[in-house]
PDB file of C-alpha atoms in Angstrom:
ATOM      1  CA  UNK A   1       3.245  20.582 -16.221  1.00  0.00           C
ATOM      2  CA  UNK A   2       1.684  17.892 -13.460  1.00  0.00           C
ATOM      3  CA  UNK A   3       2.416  18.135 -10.097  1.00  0.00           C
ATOM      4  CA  UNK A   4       1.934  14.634  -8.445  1.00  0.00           C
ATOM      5  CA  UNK A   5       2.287  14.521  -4.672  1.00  0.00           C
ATOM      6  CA  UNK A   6       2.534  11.020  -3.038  1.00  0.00           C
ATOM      7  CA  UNK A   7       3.131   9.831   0.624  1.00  0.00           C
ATOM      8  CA  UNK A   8       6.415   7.509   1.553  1.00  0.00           C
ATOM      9  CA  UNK A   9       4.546   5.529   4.078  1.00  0.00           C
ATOM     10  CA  UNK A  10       7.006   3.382   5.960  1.00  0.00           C
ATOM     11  CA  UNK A  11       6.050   0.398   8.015  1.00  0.00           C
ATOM     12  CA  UNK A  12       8.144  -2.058   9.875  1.00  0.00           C
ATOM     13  CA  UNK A  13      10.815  -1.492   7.462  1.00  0.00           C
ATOM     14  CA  UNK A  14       8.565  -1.643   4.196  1.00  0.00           C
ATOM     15  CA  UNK A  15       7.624   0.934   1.723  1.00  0.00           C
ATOM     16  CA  UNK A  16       4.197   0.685   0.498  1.00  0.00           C
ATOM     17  CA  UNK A  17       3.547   0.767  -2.936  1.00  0.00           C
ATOM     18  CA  UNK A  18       1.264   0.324  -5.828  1.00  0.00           C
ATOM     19  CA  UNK A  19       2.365  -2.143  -8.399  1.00  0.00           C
ATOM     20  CA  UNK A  20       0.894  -1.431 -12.068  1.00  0.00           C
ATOM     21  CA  UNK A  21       1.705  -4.733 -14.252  1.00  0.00           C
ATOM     22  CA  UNK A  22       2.749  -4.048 -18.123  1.00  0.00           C
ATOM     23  CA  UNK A  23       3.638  -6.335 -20.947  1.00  0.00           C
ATOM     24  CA  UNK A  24       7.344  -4.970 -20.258  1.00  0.00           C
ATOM     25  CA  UNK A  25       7.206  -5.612 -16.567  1.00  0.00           C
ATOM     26  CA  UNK A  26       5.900  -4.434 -13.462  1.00  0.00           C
ATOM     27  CA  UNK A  27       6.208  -0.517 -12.271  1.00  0.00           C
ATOM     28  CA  UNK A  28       5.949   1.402  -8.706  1.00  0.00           C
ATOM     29  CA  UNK A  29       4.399   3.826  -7.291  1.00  0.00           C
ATOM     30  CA  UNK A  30       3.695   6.079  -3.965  1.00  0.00           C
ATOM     31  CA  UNK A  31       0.662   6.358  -2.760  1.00  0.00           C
ATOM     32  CA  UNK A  32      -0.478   9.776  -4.117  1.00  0.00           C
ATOM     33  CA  UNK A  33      -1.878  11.158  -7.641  1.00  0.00           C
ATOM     34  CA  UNK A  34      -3.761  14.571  -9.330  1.00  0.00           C
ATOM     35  CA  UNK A  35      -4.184  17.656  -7.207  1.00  0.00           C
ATOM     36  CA  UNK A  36      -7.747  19.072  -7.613  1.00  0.00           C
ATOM     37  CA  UNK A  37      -8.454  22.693  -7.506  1.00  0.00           C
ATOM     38  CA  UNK A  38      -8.284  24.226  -4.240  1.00  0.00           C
ATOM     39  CA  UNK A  39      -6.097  20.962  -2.538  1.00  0.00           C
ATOM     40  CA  UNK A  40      -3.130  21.612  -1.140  1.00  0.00           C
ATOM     41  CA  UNK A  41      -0.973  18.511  -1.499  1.00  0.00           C
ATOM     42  CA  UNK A  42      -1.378  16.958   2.144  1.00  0.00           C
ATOM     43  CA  UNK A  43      -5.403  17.356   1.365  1.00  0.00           C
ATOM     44  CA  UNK A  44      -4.729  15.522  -2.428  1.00  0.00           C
ATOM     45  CA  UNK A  45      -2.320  12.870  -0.590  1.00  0.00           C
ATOM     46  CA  UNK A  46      -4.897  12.151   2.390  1.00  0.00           C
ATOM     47  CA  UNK A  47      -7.887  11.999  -0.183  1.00  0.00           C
ATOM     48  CA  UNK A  48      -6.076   9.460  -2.814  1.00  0.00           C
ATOM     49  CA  UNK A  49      -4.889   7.593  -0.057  1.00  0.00           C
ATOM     50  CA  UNK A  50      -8.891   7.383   1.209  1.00  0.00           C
ATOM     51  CA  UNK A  51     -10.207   6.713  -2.594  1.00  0.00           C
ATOM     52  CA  UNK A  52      -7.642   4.223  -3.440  1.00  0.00           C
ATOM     53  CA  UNK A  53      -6.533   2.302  -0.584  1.00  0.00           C
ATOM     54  CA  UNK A  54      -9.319   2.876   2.327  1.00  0.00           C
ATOM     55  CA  UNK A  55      -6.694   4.448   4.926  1.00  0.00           C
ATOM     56  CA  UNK A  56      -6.507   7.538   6.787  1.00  0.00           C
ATOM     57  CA  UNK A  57      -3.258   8.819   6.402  1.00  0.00           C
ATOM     58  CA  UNK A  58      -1.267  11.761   8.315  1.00  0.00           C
ATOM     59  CA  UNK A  59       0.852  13.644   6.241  1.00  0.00           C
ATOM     60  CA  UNK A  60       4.347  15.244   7.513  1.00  0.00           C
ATOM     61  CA  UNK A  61       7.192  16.813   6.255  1.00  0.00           C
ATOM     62  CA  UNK A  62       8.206  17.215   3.122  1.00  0.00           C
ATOM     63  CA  UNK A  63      11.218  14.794   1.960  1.00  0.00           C
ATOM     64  CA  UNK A  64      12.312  15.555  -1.520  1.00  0.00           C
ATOM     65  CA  UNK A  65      11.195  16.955  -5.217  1.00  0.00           C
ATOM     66  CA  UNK A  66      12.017  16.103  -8.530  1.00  0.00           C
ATOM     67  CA  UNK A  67      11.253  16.663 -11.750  1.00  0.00           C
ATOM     68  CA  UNK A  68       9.999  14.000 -15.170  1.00  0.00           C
ATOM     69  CA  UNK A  69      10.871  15.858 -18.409  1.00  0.00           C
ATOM     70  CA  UNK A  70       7.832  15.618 -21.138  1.00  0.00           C
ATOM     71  CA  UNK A  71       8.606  12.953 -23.791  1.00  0.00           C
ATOM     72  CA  UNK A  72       6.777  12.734 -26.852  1.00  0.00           C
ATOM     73  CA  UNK A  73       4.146  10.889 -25.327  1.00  0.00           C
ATOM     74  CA  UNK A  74       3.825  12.291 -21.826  1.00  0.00           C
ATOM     75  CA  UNK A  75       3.864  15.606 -20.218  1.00  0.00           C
ATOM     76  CA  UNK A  76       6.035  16.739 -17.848  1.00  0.00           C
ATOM     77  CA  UNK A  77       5.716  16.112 -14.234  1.00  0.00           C
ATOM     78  CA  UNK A  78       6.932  17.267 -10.943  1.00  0.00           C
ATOM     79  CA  UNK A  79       7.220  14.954  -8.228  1.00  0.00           C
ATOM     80  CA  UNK A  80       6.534  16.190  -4.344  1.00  0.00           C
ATOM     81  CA  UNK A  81       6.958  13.125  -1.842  1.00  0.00           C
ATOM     82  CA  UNK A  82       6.314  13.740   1.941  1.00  0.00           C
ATOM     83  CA  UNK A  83       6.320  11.497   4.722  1.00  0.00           C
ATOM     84  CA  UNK A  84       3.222   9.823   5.873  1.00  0.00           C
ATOM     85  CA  UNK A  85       2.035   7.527   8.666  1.00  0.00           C
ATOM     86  CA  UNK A  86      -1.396   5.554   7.979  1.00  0.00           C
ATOM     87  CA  UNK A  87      -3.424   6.638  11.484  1.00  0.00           C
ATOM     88  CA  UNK A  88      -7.024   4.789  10.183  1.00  0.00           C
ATOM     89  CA  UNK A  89      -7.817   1.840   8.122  1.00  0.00           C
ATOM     90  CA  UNK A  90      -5.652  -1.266   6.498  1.00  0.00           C
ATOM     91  CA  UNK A  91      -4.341  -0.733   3.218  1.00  0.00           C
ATOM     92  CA  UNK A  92      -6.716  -2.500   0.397  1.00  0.00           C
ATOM     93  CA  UNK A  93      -6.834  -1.620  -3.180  1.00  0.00           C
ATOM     94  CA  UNK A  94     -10.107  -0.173  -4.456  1.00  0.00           C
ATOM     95  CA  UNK A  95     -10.263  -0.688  -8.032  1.00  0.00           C
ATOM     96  CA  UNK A  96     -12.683   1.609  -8.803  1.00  0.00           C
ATOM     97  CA  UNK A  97     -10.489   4.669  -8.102  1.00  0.00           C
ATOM     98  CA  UNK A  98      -7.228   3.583  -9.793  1.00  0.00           C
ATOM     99  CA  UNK A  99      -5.851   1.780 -12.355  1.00  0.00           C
ATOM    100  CA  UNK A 100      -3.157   0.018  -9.930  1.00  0.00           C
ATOM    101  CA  UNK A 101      -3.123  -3.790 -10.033  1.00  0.00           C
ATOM    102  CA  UNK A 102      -2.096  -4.543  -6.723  1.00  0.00           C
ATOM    103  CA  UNK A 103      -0.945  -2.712  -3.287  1.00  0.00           C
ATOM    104  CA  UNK A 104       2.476  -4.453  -1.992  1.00  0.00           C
ATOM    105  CA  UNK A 105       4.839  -3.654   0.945  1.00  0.00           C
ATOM    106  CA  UNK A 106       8.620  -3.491  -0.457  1.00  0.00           C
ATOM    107  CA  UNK A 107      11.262  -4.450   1.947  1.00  0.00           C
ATOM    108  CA  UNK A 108      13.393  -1.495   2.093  1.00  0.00           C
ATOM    109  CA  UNK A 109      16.498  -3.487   1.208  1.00  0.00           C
ATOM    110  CA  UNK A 110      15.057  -4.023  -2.183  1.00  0.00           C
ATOM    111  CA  UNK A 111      14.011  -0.571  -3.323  1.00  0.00           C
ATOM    112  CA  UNK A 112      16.860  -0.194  -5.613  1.00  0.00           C
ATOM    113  CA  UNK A 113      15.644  -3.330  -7.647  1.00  0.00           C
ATOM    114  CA  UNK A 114      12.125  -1.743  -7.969  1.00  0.00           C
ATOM    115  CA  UNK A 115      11.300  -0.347 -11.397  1.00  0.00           C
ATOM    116  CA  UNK A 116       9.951   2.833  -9.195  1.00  0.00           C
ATOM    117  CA  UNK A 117       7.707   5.417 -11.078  1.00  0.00           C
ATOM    118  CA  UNK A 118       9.676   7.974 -11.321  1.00  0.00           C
ATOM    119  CA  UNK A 119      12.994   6.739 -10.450  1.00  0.00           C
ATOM    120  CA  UNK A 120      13.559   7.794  -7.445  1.00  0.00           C
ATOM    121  CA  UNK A 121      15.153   4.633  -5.840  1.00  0.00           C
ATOM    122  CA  UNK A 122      18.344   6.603  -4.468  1.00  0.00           C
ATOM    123  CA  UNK A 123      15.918   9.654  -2.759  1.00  0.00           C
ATOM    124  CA  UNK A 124      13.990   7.050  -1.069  1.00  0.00           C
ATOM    125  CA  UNK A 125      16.940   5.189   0.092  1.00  0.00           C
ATOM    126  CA  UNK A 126      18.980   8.494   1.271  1.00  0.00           C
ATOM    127  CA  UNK A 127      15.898   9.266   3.161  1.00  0.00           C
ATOM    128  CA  UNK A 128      15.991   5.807   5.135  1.00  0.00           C
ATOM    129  CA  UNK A 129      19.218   5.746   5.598  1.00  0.00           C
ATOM    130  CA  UNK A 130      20.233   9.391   6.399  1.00  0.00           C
ATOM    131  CA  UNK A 131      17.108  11.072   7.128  1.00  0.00           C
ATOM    132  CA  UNK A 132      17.408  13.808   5.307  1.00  0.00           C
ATOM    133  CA  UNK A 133      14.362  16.049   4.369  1.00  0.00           C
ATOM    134  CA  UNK A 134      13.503  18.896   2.375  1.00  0.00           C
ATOM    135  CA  UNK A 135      15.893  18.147  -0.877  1.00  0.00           C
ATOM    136  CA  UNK A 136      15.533  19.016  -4.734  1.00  0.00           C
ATOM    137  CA  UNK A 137      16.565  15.699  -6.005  1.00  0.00           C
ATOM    138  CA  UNK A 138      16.628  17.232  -9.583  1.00  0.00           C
ATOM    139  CA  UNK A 139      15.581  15.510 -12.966  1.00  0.00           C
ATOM    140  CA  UNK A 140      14.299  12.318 -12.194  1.00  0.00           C
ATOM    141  CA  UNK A 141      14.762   9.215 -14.527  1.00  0.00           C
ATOM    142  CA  UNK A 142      11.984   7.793 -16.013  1.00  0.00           C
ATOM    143  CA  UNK A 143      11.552   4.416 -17.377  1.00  0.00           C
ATOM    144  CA  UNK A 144       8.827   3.531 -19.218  1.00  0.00           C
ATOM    145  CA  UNK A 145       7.659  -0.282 -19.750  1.00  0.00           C
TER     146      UNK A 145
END
């Protein structure tokens, strides 16, 4: 099983997010990705963040979990998501360290119309509008284009 740990970064009222373009359509993702041996997942989400987008970012607490079940084709995955705040650098897709096709800022009124990898739409939102931290969101949907 993967872990993945990613940042919701949160700016003027936008989520950022990488956009990876398929023949199907468009997915979304946190900032975020692999841990390496030895990270611990505010080190793996403040050195993607570095690699792939050129920011410094500071890592808080942690906001929810979930869980992808494997599929034929993919193994399964758990999801960690903390807050972050970007405290160096503007955001810029490096190409060279991901596979990403563009970095975009979501309005955070239209998260729930974002094919988000995982789906996790309805933590994000609960978080924005309630604030709550800390949650096992449970078995997260996972729709593959």
């Amino acid at each position: 099983m993967r872990i993945r740990p990613a940042a919701l970064i949160i700016e003027n009222n936008h989520v950022l997010f990488l956009r990876y373009d398929y023949p199907g359509g468009s997915k979304f993702a946190l900032p975020g990705g692999n841990v390496d041996a030895g990270e611990t997942f505010p080190v793996t989400i403040a050195r993607e963040c570095e690699e792939e987008l050129g920011i410094e970012v500071e890592v808080h607490d942690l906001l929810f979990t979930g869980q992808v079940h494997a599929t034929d084709d993919f193994s399964a995955c758990v999801h960690v998501v903390f807050e972050g705040d970007i405290v160096g650098g503007i955001p810029q897709l490096h190409p060279g360290e991901t596979t990403a096709d563009d970095l975009v800022w979501v309005p955070v009124d239209k998260i729930s119309e974002l094919h988000i990898y995982p789906a996790m739409n309805d933590a994000i939102l609960d978080f924005v509008h309630t604030g709550k931290k800390g949650q096992y969101v449970g078995t997260l949907k996972q729709i593959w284009l």
